[in-house]
Short mmCIF file of C-alpha atoms in Angstrom, two decimals:
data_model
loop_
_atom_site.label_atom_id
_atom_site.label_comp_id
_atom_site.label_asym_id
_atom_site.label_seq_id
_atom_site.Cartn_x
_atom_site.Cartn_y
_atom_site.Cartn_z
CA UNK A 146 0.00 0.00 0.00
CA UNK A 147 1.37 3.43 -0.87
CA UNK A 148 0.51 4.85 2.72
CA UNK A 149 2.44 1.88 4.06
CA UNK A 150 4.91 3.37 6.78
CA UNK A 151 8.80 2.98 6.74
CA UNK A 152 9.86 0.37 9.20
CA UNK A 153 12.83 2.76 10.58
CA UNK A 154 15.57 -0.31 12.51
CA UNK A 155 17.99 1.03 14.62
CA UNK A 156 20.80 -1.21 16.25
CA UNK A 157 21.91 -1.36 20.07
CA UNK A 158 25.77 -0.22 21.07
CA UNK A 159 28.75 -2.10 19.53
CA UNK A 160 26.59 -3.30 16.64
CA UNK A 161 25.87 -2.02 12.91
CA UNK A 162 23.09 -1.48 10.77
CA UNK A 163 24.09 -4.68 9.27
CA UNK A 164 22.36 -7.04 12.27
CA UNK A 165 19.49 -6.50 10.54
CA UNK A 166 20.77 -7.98 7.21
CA UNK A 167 18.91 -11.46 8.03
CA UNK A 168 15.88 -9.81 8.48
CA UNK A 169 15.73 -9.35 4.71
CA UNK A 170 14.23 -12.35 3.39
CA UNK A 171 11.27 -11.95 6.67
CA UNK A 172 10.82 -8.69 5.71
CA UNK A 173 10.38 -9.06 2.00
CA UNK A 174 7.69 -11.52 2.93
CA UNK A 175 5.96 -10.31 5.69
CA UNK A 176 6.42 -6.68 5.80
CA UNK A 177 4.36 -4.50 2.37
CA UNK A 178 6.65 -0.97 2.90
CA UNK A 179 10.13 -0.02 3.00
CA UNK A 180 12.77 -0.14 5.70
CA UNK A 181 15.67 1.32 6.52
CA UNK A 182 18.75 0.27 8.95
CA UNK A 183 21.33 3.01 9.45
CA UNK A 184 24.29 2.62 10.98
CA UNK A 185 24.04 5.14 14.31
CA UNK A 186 27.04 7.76 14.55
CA UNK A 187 30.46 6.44 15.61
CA UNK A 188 29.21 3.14 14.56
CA UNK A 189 30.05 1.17 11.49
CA UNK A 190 30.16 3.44 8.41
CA UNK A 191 28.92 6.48 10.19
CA UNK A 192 30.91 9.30 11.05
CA UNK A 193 31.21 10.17 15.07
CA UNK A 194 29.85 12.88 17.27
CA UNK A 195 32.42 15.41 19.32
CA UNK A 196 29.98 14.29 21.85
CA UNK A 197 27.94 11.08 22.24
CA UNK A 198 23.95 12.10 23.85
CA UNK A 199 20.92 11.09 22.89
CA UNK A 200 19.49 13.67 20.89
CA UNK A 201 22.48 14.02 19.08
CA UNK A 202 22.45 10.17 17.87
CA UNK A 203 18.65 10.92 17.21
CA UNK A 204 19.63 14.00 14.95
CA UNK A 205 21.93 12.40 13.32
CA UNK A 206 19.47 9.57 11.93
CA UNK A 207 17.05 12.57 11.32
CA UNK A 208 19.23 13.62 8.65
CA UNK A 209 19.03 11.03 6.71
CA UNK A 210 15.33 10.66 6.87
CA UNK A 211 12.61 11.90 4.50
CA UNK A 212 10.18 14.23 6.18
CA UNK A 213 7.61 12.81 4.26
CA UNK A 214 7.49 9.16 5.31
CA UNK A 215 5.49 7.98 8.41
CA UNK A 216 7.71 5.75 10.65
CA UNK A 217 7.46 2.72 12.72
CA UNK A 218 10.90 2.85 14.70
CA UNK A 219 11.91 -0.66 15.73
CA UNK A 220 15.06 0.25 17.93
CA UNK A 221 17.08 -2.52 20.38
CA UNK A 222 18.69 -1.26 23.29
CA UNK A 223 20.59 1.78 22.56
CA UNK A 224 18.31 1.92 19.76
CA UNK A 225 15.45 1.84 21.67
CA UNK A 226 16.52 5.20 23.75
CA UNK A 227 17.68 6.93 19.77
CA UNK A 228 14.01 6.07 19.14
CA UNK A 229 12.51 7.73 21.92
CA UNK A 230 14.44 10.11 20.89
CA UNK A 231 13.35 10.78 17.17
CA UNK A 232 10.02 10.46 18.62
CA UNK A 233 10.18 13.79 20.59
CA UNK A 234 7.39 15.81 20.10
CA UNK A 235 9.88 18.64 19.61
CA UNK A 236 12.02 16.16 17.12
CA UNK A 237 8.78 17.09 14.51
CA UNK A 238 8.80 13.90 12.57
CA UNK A 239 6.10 11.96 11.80
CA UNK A 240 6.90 8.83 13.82
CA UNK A 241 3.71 6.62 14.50
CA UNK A 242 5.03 4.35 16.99
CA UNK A 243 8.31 3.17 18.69
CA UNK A 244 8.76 -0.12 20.12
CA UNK A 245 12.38 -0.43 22.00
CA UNK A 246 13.57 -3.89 22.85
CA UNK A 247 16.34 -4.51 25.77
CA UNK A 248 16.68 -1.27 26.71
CA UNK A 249 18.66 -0.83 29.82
CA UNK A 250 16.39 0.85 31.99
CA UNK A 251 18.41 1.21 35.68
CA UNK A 252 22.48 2.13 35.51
CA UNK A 253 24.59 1.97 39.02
CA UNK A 254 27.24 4.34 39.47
CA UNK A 255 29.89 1.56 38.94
CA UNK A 256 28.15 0.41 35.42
CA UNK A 257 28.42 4.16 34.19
CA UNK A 258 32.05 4.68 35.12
CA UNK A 259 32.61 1.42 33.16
CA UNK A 260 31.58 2.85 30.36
CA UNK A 261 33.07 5.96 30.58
CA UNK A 262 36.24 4.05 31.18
CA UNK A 263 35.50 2.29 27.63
CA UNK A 264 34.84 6.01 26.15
CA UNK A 265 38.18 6.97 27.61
CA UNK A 266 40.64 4.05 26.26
CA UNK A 267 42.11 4.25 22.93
CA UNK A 268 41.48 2.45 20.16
CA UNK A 269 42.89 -0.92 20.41
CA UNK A 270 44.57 -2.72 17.37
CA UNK A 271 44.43 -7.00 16.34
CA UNK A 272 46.67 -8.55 14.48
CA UNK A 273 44.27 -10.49 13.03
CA UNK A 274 40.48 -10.26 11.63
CA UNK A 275 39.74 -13.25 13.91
CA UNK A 276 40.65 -11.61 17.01
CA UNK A 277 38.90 -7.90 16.14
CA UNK A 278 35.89 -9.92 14.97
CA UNK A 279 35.79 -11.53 18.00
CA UNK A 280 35.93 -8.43 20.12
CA UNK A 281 33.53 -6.53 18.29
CA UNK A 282 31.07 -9.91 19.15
CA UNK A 283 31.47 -9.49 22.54
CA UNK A 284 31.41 -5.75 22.67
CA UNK A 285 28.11 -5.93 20.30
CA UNK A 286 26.87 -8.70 22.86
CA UNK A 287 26.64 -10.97 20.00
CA UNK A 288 29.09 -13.69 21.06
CA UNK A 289 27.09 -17.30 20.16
CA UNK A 290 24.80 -15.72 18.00
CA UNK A 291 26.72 -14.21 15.16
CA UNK A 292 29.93 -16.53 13.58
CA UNK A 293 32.97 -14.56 13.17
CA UNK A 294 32.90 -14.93 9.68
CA UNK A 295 29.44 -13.96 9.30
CA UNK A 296 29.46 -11.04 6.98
CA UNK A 297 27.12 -8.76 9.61
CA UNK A 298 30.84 -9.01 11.26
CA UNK A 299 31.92 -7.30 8.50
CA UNK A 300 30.49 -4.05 9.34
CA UNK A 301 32.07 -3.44 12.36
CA UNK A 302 35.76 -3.79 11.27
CA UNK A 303 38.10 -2.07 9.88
CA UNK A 304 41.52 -2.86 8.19
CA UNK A 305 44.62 -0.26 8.24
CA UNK A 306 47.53 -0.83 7.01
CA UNK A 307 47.21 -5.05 7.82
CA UNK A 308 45.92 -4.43 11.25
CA UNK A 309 42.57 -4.45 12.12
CA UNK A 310 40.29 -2.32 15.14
CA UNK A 311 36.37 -2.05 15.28
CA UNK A 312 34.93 0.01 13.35
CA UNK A 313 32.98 1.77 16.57
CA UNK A 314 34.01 5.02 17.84
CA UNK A 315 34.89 4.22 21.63
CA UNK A 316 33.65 7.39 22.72
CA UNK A 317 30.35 6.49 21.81
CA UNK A 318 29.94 4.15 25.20
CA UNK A 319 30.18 7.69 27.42
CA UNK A 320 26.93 8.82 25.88
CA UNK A 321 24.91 7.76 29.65
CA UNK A 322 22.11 6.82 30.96
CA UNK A 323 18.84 7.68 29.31
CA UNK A 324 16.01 9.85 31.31
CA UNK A 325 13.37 7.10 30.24
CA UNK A 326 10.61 8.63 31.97
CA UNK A 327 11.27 12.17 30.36
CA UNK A 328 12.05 10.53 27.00
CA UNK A 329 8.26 9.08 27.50
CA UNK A 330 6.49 12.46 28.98
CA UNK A 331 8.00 13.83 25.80
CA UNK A 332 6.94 12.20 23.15
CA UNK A 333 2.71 11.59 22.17
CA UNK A 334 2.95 8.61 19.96
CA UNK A 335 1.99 4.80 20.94
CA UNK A 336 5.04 3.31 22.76
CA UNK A 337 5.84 -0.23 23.28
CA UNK A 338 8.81 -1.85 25.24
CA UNK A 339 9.80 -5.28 25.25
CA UNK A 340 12.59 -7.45 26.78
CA UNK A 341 13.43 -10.83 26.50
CA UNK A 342 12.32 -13.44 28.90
CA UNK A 343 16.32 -13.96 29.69
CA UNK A 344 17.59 -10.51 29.08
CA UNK A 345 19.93 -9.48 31.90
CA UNK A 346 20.33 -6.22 31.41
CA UNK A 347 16.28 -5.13 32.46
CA UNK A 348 13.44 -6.64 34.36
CA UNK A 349 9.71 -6.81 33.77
CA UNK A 350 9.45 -5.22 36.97
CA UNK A 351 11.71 -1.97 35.78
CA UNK A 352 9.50 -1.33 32.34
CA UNK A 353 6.51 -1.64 33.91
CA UNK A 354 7.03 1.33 36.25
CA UNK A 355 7.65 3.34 33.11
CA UNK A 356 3.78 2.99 32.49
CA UNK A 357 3.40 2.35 29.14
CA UNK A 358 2.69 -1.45 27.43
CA UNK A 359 5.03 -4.14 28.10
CA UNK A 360 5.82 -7.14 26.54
CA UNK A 361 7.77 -10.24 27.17
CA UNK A 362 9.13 -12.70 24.55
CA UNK A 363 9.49 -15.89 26.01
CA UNK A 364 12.69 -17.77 25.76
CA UNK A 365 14.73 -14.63 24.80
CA UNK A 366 17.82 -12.94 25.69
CA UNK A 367 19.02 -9.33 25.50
CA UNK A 368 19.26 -9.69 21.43
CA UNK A 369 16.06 -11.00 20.68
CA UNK A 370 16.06 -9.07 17.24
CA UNK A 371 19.01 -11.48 16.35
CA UNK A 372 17.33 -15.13 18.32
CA UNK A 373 13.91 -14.71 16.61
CA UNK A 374 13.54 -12.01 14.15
CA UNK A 375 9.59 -13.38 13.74
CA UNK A 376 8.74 -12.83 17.15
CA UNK A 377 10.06 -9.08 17.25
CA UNK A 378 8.70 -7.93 14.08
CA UNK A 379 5.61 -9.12 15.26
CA UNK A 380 5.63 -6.41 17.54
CA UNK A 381 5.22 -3.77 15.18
CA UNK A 382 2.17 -5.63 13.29
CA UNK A 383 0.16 -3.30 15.07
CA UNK A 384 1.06 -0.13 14.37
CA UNK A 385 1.14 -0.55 9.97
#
C-alpha cells in the first residue's frame, strides 16, 4: 500500500546497521513498505559525534530521513533510547510508533564509570580479523549468536595498514544513561517496550514502572532481534 509506513531499525551499542541484514528475506515476505537500517554515529560506516547524547544520535538519523514518510521505529537497546528520541514531540517527525527492545532501563554508578572508562581508552589494534571480529562480538553482545565470519561481522571492522580495530568510535559508550521517563512524557505517539524473557540487562518489573505497554518474549535474551527475528517484528504488526 502506498501509505504503508517505513519500518525505521535502529541497532543497540557495539553493533551495525548490518544485524538487521537477516531480516531481509522476513521482511520481503511479511512486511508490504520499506525499511531502513542506518548505521548510528560512531558506529560502522557512520561518522562520530564530538559528543555522544541522545538527541544528538537521534539527529543524526534525522538527517538522513525523508520528512515525508510515516515511521514505525523498531530500535534494540541503545536503539530503543535513539528512538525515543526521534520520537520527541519537539524532534517534529512523523513517527507513529516506537517499540524499543532490551533497553537498559536502571544504571549503578559503577556500570556508568565502566563505560566511561571504555569512552576513555584508545582504540585498540588486532593482528588479526579473527581476534577484532571476535571483540567486536562481545562488545556488540553478540558472542554465540553471530559466527565470526558472518558477513554482519563485516560491518564493524576495519583494516589499516594489515591491522585491524572495530569500526565503533569508543567514545560512543560515554553517551549515559537515558532519562526514560522524560524521553516518554516527551513524546505523544503509541510506545511499546519489550525485553526478552532472559535478558539481563532489564526486568519486567523496571519497564513496567515506566507505564506504558510491556511485553515479554518468552525464551529470549538481550538480542532477541538477532534469536527470533519473527517474534520481534511481530511487535510492530500493530502499528502498519
Amino acid at each position: 500500500m502506498a501509505d504503508d509506513p517505513l519500518l525505521l531499525l535502529l541497532h543497540g551499542m557495539g553493533a551495525t546497521g548490518e544485524v538487521w541484514l537477516p531480516w531481509a528475506p522476513l521482511l520481503e515476505r511479511d512486511w508490504a513498505g520499506r525499511w531502513l537500517a542506518p548505521d548510528l554515529a560512531g558506529h560502522g560506516w557512520a561518522p562520530g559525534l564530538s559528543g555522544y547524547t541522545f538527541p544528538g544520535l537521534a539527529g543524526r538519523v534525522a538527517e538522513g530521513l525523508d520528512a515525508r514518510d510515516r515511521l514505525v521505529v523498531l530500535g534494540h537497546s541503545l536503539g530503543g533510547v535513539v528512538a525515543l528520541a526521534l520520537a520527541a514531540r519537539t524532534a517534529g517527525l512523523p513517527v507513529a510508533a516506537v517499540v524499543g527492545v532490551g533497553i537498559k532501563v536502571a544504571w549503578s554508578p559503577a556500570e556508568l564509570g565502566r563505560a566511561r572508562e571504555l569512552a576513555d581508552r584508545p582504540v585498540t589494534w588486532f593482528a588479526t580479523r579473527d581476534e577484532a571480529a571476535r571483540r567486536y562480538l562481545r562488545v556488540a553482545g553478540l558472542t554465540g549468536l553471530v559466527a565470526p565470519d558472518h558477513p554482519v561481522v563485516d560491518a564493524g571492522l576495519r583494516r589499516e595498514e594489515g591491522r585491524w580495530r572495530l569500526a565503533m568510535d569508543p567514545a560512543a559508550f560515554a553517551v549515559g544513561a537515558p532519562d526514560l521517563p522524560a524521553l516518554l512524557a516527551a513524546t505523544d505517539v503509541p510506545v511499546l517496550l519489550a525485553r526478552g524473557e532472559h535478558d539481563p540487562l532489564v526486568t519486567d518489573a523496571q519497564l513496567a514502572e515506566l507505564g506504558v505497554p510491556v511485553v515479554t518474549l518468552p525464551g529470549l535474551g538481550h538480542n532477541a532481534h538477532v534469536e527470533d527475528p519473527s517474534a520481534v517484528l511481530a511487535l510492530v504488526e500493530p502499528y502498519r
